[in-house]
PDB file of C-alpha atoms and ligand atoms in Angstrom:
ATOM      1  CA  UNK T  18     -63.031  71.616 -35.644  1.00 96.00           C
ATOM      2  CA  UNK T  19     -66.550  72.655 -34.638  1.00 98.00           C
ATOM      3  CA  UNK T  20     -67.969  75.272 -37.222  1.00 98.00           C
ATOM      4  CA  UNK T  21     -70.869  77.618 -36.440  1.00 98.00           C
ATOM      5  CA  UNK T  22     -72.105  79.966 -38.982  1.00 98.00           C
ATOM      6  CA  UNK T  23     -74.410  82.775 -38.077  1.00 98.00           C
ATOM      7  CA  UNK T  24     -76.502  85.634 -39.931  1.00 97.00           C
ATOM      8  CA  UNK T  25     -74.677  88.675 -38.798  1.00 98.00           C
ATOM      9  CA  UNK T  26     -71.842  89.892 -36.575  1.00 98.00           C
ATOM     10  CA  UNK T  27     -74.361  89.982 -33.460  1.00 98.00           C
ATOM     11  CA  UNK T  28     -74.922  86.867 -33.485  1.00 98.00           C
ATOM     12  CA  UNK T  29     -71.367  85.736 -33.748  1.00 98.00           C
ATOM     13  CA  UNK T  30     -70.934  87.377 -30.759  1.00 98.00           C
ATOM     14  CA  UNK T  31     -73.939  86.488 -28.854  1.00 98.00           C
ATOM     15  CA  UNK T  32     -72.504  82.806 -29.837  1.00 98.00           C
ATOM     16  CA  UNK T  33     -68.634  83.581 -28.661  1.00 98.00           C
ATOM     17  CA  UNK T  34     -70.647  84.529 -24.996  1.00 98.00           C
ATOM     18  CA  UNK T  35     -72.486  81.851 -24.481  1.00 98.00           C
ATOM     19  CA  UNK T  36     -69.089  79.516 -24.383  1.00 98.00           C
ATOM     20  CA  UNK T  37     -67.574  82.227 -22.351  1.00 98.00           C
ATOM     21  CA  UNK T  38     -69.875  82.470 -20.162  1.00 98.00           C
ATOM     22  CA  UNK T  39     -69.809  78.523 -19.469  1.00 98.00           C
ATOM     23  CA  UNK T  40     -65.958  78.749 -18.977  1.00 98.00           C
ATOM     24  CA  UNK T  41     -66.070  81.809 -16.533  1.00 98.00           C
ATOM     25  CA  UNK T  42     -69.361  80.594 -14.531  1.00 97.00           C
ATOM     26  CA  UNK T  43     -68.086  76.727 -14.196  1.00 98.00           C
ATOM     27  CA  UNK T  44     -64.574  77.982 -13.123  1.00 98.00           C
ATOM     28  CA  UNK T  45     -64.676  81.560 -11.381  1.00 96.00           C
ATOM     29  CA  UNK T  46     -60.762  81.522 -10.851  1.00 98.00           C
ATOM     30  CA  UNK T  47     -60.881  80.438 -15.392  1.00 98.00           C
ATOM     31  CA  UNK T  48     -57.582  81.815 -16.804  1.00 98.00           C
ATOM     32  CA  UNK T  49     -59.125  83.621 -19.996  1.00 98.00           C
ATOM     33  CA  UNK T  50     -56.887  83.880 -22.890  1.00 98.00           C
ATOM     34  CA  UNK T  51     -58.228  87.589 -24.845  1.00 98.00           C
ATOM     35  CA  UNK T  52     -57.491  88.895 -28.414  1.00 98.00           C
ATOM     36  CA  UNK T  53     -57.137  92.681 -29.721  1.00 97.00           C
ATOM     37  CA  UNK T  54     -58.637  93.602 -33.214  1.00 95.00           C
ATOM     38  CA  UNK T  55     -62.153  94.766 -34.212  1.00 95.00           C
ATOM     39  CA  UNK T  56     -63.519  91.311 -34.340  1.00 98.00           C
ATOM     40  CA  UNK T  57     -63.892  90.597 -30.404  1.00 98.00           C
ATOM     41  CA  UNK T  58     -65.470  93.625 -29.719  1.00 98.00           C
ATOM     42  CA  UNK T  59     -68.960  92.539 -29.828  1.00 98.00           C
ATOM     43  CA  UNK T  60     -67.930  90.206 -27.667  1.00 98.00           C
ATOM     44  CA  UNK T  61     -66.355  91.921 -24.915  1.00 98.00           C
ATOM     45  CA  UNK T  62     -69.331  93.911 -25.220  1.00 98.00           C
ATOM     46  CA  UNK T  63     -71.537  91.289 -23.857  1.00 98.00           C
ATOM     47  CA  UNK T  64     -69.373  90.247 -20.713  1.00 98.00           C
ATOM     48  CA  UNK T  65     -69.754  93.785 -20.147  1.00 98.00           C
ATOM     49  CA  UNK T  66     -73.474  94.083 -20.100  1.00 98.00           C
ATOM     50  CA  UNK T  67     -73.893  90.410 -18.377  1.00 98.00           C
ATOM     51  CA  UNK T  68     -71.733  91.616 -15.663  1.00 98.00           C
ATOM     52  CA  UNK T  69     -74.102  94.964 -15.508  1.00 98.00           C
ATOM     53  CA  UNK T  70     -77.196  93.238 -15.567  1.00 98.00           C
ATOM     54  CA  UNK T  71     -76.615  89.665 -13.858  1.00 98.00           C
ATOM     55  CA  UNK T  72     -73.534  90.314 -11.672  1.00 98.00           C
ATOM     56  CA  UNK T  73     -71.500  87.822 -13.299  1.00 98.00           C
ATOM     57  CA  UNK T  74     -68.124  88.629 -11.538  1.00 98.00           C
ATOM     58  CA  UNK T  75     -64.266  88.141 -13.060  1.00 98.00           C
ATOM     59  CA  UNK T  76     -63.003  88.913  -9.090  1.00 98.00           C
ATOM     60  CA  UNK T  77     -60.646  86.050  -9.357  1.00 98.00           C
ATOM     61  CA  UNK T  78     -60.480  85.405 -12.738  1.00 98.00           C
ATOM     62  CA  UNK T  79     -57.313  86.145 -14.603  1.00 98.00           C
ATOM     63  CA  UNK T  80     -56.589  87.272 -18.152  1.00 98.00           C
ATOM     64  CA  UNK T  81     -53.528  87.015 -20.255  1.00 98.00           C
ATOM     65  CA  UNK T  82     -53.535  88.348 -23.986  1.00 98.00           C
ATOM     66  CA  UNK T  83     -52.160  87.451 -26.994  1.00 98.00           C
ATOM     67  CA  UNK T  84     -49.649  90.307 -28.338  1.00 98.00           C
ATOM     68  CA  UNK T  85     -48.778  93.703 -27.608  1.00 98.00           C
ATOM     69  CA  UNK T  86     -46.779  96.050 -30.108  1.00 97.00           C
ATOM     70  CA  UNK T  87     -42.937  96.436 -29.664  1.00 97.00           C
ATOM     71  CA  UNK T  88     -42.620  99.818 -28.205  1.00 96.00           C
ATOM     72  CA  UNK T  89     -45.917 100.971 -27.098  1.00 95.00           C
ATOM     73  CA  UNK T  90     -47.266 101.166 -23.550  1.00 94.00           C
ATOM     74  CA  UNK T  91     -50.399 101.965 -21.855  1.00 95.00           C
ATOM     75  CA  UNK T  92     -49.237 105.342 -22.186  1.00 94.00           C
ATOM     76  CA  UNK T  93     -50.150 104.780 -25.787  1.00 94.00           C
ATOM     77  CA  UNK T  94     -53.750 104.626 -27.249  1.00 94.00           C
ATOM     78  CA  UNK T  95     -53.102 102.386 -29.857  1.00 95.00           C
ATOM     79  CA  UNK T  96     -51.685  99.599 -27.485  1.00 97.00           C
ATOM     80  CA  UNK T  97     -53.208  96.521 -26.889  1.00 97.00           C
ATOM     81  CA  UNK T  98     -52.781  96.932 -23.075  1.00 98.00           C
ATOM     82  CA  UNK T  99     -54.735  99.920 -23.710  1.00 98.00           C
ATOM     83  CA  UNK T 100     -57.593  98.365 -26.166  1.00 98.00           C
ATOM     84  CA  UNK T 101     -57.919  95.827 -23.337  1.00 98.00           C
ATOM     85  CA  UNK T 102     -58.666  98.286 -20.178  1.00 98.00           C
ATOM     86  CA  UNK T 103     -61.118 100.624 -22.812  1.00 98.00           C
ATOM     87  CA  UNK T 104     -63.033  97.896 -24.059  1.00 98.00           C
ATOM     88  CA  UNK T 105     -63.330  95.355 -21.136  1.00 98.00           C
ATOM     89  CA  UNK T 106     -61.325  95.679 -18.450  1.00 98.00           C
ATOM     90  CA  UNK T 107     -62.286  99.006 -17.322  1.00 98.00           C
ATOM     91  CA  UNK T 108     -66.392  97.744 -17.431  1.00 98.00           C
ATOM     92  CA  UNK T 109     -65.877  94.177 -15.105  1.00 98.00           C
ATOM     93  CA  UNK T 110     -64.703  93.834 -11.975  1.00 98.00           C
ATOM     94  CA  UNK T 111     -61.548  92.250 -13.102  1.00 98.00           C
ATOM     95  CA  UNK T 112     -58.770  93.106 -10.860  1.00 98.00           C
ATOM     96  CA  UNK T 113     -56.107  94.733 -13.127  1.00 98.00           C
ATOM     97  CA  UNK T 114     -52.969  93.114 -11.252  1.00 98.00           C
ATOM     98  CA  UNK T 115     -54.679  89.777 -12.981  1.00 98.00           C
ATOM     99  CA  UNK T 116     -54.660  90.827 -15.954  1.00 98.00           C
ATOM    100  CA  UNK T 117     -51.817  90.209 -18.012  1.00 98.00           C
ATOM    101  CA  UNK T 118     -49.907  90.691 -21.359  1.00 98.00           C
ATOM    102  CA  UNK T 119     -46.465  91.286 -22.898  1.00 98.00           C
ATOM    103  CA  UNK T 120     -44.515  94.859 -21.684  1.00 98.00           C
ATOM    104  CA  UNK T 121     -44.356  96.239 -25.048  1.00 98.00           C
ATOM    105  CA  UNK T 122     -41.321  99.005 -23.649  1.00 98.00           C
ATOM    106  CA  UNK T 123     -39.315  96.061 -22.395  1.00 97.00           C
ATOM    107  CA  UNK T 124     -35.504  97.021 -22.365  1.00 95.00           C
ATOM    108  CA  UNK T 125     -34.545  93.345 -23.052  1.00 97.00           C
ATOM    109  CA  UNK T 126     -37.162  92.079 -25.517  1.00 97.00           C
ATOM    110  CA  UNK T 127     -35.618  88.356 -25.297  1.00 97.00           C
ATOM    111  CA  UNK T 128     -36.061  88.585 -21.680  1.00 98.00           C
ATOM    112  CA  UNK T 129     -39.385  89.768 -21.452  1.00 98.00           C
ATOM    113  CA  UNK T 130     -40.860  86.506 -23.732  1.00 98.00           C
ATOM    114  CA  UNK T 131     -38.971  84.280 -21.449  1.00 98.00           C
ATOM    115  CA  UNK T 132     -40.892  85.895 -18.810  1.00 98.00           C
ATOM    116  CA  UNK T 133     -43.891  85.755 -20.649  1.00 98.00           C
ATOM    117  CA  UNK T 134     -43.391  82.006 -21.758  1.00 98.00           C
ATOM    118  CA  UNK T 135     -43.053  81.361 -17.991  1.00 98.00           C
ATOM    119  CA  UNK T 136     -45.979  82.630 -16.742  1.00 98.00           C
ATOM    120  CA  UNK T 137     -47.973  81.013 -19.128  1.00 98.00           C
ATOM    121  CA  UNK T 138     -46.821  77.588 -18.313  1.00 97.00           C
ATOM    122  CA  UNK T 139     -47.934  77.914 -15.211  1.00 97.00           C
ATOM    123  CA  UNK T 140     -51.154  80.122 -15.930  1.00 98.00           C
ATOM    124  CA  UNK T 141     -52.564  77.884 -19.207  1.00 98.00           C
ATOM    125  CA  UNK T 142     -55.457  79.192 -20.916  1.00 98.00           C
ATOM    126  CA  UNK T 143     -58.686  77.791 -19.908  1.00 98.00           C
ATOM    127  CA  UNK T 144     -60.330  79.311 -22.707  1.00 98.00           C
ATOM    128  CA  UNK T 145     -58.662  81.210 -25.864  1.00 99.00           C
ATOM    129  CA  UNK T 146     -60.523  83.643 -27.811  1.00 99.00           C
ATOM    130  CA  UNK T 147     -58.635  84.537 -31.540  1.00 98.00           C
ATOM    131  CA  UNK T 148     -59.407  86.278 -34.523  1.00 98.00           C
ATOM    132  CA  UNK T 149     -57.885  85.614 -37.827  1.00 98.00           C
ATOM    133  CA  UNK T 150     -55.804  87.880 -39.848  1.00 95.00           C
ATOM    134  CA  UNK T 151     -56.672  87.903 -44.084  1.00 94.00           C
ATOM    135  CA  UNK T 152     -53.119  86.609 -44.276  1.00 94.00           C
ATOM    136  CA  UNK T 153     -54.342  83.501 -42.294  1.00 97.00           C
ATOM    137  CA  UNK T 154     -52.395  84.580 -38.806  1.00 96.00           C
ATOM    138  CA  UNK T 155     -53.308  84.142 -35.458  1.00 98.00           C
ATOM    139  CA  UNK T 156     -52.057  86.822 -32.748  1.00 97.00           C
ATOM    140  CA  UNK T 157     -48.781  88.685 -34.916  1.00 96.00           C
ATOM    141  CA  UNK T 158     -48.184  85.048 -35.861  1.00 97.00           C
ATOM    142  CA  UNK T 159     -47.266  85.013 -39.491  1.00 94.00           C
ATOM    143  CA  UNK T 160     -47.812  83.047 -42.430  1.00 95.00           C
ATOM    144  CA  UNK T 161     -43.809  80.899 -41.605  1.00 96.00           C
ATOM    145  CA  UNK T 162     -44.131  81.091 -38.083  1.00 97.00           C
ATOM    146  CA  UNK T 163     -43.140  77.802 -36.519  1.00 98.00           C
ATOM    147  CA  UNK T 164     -45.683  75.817 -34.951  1.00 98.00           C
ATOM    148  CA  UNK T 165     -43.240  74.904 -32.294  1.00 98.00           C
ATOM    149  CA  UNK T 166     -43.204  78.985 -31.794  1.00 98.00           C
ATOM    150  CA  UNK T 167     -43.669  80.181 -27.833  1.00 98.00           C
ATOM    151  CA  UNK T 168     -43.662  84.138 -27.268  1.00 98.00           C
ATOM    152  CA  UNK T 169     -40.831  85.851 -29.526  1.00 98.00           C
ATOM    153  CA  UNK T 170     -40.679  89.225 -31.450  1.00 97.00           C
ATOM    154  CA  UNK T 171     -42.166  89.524 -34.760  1.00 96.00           C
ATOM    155  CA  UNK T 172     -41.474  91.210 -38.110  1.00 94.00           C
ATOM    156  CA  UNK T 173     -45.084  92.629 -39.028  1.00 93.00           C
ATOM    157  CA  UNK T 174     -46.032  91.440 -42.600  1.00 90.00           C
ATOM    158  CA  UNK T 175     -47.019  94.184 -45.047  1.00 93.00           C
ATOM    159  CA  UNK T 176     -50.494  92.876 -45.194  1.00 90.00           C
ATOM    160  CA  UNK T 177     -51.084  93.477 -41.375  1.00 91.00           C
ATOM    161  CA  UNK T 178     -49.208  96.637 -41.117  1.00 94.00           C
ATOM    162  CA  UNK T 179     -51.904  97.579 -44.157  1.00 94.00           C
ATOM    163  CA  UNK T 180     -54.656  95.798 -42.136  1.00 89.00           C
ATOM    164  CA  UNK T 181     -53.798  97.048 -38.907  1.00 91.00           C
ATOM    165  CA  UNK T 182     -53.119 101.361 -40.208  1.00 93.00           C
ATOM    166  CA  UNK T 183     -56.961 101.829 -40.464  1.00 91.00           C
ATOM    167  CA  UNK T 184     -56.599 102.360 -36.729  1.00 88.00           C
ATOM    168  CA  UNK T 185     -53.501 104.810 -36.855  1.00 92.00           C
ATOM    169  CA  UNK T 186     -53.569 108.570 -37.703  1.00 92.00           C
ATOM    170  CA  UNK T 187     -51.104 107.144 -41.174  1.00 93.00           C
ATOM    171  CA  UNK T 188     -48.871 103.989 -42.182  1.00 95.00           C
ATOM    172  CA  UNK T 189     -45.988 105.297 -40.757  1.00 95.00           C
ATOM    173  CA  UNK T 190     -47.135 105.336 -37.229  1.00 94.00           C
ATOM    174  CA  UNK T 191     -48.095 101.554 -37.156  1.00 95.00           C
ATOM    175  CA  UNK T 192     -45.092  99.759 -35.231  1.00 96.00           C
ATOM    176  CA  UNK T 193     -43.053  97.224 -37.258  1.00 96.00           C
ATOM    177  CA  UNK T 194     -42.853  94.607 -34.882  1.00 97.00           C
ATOM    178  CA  UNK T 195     -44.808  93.261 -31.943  1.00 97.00           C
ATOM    179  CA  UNK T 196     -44.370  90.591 -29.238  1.00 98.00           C
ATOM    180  CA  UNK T 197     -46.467  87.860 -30.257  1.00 98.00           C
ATOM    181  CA  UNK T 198     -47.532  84.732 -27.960  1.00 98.00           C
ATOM    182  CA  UNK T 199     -46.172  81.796 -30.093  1.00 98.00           C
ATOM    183  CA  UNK T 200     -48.786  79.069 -32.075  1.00 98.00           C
ATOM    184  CA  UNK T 201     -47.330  76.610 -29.362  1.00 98.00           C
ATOM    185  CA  UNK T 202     -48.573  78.700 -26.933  1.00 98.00           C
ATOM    186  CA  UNK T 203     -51.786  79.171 -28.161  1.00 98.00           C
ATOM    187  CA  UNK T 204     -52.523  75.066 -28.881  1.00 98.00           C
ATOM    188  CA  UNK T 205     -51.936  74.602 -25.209  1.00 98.00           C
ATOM    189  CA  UNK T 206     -54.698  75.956 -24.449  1.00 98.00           C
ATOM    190  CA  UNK T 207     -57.627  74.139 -23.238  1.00 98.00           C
ATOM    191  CA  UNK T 208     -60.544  75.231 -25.290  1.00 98.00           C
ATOM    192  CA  UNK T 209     -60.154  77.519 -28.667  1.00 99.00           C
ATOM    193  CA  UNK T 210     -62.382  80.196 -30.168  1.00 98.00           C
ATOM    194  CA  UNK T 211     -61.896  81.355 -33.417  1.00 98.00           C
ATOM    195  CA  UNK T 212     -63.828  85.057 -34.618  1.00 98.00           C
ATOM    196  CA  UNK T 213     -64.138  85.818 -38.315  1.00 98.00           C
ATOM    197  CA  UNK T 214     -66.691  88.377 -39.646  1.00 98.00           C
ATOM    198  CA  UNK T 215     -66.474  89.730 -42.914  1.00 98.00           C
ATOM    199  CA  UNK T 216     -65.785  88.643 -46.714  1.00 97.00           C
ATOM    200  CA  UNK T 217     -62.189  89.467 -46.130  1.00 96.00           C
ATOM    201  CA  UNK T 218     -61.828  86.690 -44.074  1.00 98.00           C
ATOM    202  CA  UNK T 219     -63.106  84.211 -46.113  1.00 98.00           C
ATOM    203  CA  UNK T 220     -59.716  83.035 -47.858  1.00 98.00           C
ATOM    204  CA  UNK T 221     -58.563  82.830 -43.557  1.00 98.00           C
ATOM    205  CA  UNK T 222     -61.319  80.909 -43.113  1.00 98.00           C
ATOM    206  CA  UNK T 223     -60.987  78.187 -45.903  1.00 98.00           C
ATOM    207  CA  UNK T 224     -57.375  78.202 -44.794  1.00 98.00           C
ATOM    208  CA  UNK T 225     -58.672  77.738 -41.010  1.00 98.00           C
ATOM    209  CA  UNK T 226     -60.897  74.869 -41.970  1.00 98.00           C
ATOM    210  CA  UNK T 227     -60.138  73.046 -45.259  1.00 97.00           C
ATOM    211  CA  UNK T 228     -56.596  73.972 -46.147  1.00 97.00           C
ATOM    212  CA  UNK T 229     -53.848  72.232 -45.843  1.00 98.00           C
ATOM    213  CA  UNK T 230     -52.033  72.523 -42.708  1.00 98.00           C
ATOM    214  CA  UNK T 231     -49.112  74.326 -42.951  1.00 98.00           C
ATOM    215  CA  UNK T 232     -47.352  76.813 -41.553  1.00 98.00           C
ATOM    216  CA  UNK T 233     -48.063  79.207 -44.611  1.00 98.00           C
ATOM    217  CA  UNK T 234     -51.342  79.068 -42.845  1.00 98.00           C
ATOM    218  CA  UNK T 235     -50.557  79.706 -39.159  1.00 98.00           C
ATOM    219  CA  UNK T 236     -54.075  79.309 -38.531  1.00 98.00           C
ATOM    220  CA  UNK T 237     -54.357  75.852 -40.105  1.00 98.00           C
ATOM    221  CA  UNK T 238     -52.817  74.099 -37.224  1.00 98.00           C
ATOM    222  CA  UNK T 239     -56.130  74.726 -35.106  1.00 98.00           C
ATOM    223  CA  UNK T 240     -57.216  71.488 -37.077  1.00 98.00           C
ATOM    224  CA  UNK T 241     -54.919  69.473 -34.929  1.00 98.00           C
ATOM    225  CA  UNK T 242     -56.659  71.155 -31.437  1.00 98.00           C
ATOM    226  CA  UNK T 243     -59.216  68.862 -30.105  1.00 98.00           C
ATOM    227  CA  UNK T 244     -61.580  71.397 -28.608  1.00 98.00           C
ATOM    228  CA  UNK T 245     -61.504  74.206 -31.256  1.00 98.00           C
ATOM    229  CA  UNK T 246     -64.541  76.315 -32.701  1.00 98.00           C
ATOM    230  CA  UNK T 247     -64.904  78.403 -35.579  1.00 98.00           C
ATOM    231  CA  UNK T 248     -67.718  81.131 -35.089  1.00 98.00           C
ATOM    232  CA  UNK T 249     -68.117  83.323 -38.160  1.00 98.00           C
ATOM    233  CA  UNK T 250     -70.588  84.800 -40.051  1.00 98.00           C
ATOM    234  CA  UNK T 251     -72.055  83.697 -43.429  1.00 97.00           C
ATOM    235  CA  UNK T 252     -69.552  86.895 -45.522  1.00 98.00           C
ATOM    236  CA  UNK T 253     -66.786  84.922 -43.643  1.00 98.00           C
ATOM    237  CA  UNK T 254     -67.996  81.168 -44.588  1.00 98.00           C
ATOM    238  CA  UNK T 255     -68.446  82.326 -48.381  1.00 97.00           C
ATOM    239  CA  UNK T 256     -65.645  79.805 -49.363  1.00 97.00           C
ATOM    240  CA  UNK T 257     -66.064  77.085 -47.101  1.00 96.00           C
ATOM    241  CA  UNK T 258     -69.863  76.399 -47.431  1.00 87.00           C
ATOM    242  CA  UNK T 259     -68.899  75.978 -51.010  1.00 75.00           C
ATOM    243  CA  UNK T 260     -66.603  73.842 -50.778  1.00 64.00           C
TER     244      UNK T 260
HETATM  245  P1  PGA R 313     -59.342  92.157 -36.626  1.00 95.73           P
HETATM  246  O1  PGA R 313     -57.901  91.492 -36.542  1.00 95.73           O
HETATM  247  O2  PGA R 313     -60.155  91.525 -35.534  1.00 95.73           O
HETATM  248  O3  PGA R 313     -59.111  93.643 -36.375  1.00 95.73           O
HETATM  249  O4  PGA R 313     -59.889  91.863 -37.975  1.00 95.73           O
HETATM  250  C1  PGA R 313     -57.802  90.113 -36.475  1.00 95.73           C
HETATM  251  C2  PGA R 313     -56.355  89.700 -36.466  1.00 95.73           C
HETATM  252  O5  PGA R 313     -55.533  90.338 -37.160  1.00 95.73           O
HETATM  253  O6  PGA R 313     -56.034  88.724 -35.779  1.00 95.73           O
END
């Protein structure tokens, strides 16, 4: 795994654009794999102002993300569908019928990640962008997650729910389980990102990178992807640049 460690969170993100923006010029029709959480914000925010100021255009590019909570819809703020259109979507000239992610109301849950696993297969990521959660998960993956995992329903751990209630009105309104692309999933695709800001995700990131690879550590089987890089800042490295 490549590792890049920069000063701040700016820079992280300045770093995550420049391979993004190599993916999406060399392959206008790129199928981008996108991430939720606080952590790819800056980055979105970039695309956004080097489509403003340079034209760069996502016309025919499509996106497909990573989770979506079990029971929430874009008539919900606090789903990722939602996240996605506020924070990028809405500010590119993406064409929304591209864009893509699991129907969080599904009636049949089991048939909704077949569909999901389907489309994928034939839609494979040409680049993936992930953050890390402090448990070590990637998307709702969770530490015992198989890495043979496609797209399936999830059990939230405590940790995330925790984690993830900062952006809720209380605990109790965070969903207990999400629809989760599965670590099998996520290894197919061709080029990896990882995001990690933060001294919170410094255990993540020593599991990421130097751990051993297990599934306690859903994370740690990015060590077996042969075009993976970790960008994080140096609150994030703490553990591994001592090592
Ligand atoms: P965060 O979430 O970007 O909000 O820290 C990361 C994750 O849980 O994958």
């Amino acid at each position: 795994m490549k590792v890049v460690i920069t000063k701040d969170y700016n820079e992280m993100s300045a770093k995550a654009f420049e391979i993004m923006k190599e993916v999406v010029t060399a392959n206008p029709c790129a199928v981008l794999g996108l991430a939720t959480g606080s952590t790819p914000i800056g980055l979105y925010k970039e695309m956004i102002r080097d489509h403003k100021e340079n034209g760069t255009s996502y016309k025919s590019i499509r996106a497909v993300n990573l989770d979506e909570y079990k029971g929430l819809d874009i008539t919900s703020d606090q789903s990722y569908v939602y996240f996605m259109r506020e924070n990028l979507f809405n500010h590119i000239d993406i064409d929304l019928a591209n864009t893509h992610i699991e129907n969080g109301k599904a009636e049949d849950a089991e048939a909704e990640c077949a569909r999901y696993n389907a489309f994928l297969a034939n839609n494979v990521q040409d680049i993936q962008v992930l953050g890390i959660g402090s448990n070590g998960h990637i998307a709702f993956n969770e530490p015992g997650t198989s890495f043979d995992s496609v797209t399936h329903i999830v059990d939230l751990a405590e940790s995330t729910i925790k984690d993830n209630s900062r952006l809720f009105k209380s605990i109790d309104e965070v969903p207990r389980q999400a629809f989760t692309m599965g670590l099998k999933n996520i290894m197919d695709a061709k080029k990896i990102i990882v995001l990690a800001n933060g001294e919170n995700k410094a255990k993540a990131v020593f599991g990421l990178v130097k751990g051993e690879i297990t599934e306690n550590v859903p994370a740690s089987i990015l060590q077996n992807h042969p075009d993976c890089t970790l960008i994080c800042d140096e609150a994030a490295a703490k553990l591994i640049a001592e090592a």
